[in-house]
Short mmCIF file of C-alpha atoms in Angstrom, two decimals:
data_model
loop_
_atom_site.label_atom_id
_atom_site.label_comp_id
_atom_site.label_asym_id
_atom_site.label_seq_id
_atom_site.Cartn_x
_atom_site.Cartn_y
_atom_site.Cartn_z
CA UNK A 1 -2.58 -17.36 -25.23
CA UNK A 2 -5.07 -19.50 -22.75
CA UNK A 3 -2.54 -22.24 -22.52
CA UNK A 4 -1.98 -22.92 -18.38
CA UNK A 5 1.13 -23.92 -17.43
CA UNK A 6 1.68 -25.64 -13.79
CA UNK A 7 4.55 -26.53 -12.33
CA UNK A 8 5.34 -27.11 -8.37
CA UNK A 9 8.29 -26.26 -6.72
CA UNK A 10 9.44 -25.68 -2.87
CA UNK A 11 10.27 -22.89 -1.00
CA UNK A 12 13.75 -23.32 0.09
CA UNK A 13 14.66 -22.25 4.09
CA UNK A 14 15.44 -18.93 2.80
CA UNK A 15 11.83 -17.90 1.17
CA UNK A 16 13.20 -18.22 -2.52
CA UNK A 17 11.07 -20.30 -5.09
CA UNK A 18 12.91 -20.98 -8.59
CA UNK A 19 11.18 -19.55 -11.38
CA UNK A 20 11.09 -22.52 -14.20
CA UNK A 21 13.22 -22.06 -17.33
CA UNK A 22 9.70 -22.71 -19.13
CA UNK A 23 7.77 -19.90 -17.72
CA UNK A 24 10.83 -17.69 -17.73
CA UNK A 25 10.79 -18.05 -21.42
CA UNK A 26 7.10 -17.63 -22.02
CA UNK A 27 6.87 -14.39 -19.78
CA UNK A 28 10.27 -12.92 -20.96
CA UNK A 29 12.15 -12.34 -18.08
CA UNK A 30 15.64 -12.63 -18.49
CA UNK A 31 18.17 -12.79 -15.11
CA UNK A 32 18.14 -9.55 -13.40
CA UNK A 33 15.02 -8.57 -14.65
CA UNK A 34 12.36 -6.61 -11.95
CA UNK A 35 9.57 -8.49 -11.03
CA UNK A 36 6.36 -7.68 -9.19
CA UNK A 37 5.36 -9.59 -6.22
CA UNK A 38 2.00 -8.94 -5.19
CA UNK A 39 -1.39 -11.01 -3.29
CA UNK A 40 -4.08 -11.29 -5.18
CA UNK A 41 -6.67 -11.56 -1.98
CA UNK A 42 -9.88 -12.21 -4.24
CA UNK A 43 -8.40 -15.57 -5.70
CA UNK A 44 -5.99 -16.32 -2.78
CA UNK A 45 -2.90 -16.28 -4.96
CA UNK A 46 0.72 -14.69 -5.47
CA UNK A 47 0.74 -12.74 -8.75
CA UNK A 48 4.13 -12.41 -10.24
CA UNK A 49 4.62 -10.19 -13.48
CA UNK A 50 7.33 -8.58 -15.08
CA UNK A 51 7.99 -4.84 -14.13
CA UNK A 52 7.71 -2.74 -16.91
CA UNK A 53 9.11 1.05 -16.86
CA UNK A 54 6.84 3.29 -18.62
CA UNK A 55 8.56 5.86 -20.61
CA UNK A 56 7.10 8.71 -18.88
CA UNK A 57 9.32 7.65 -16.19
CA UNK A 58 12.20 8.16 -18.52
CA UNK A 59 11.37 11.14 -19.96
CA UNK A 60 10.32 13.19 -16.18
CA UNK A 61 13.96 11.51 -15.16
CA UNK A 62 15.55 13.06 -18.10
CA UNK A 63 13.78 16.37 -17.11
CA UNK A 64 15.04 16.39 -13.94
CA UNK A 65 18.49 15.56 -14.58
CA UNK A 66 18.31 18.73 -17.21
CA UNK A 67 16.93 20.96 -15.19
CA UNK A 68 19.99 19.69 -12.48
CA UNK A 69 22.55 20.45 -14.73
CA UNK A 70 21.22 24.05 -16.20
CA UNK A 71 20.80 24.95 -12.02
CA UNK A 72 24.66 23.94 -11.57
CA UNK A 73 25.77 25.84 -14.97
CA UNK A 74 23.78 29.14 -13.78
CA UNK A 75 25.23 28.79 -10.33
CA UNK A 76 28.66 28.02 -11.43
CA UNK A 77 28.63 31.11 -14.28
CA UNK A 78 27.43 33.38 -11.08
CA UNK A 79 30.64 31.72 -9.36
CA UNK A 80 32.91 33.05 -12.37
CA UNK A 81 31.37 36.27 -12.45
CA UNK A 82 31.96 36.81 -8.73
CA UNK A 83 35.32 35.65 -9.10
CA UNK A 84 36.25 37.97 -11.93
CA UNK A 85 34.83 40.73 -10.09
CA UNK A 86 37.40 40.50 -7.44
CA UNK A 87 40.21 40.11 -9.41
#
């Protein structure tokens, strides 16, 4: 899709631009949605694009969060075991 869309709006006194119900639609972004901000200094212009998670991210979270919970187990079965042990 080649089709260039441009629209002007203002800054507001606080820094925020409005993002245009019409390019909102034709990039997907739905409200609370993250969004890159970055310069583009080559072509003098601010690039915004939806974030996208990869699922790598997902999966080395998940990972994590297992690996969490199997440390707490052991730690809380060597709790028990001590606890026994004095009773």
């Amino acid at each position: 899709m080649n089709k260039k869309v441009k629209i002007v709006r203002r800054i507001d006194d606080l820094g925020r631009v409005v993002i245009p119900k019409e390019l909102r639609q034709m990039m997907n972004i739905i409200q609370n949605d993250p969004l890159e901000l970055f310069f583009d200094h080559q072509n003098s212009q601010i690039v915004v694009r939806k974030h996208e998670i990869d699922e790598i991210d997902y999966k080395e979270l998940w990972n994590k969060f297992k690996n969490f919970n199997s440390d707490i187990a052991e730690e809380m079965n060597k709790y028990e075991i001590e606890l026994k042990n004095k009773s």
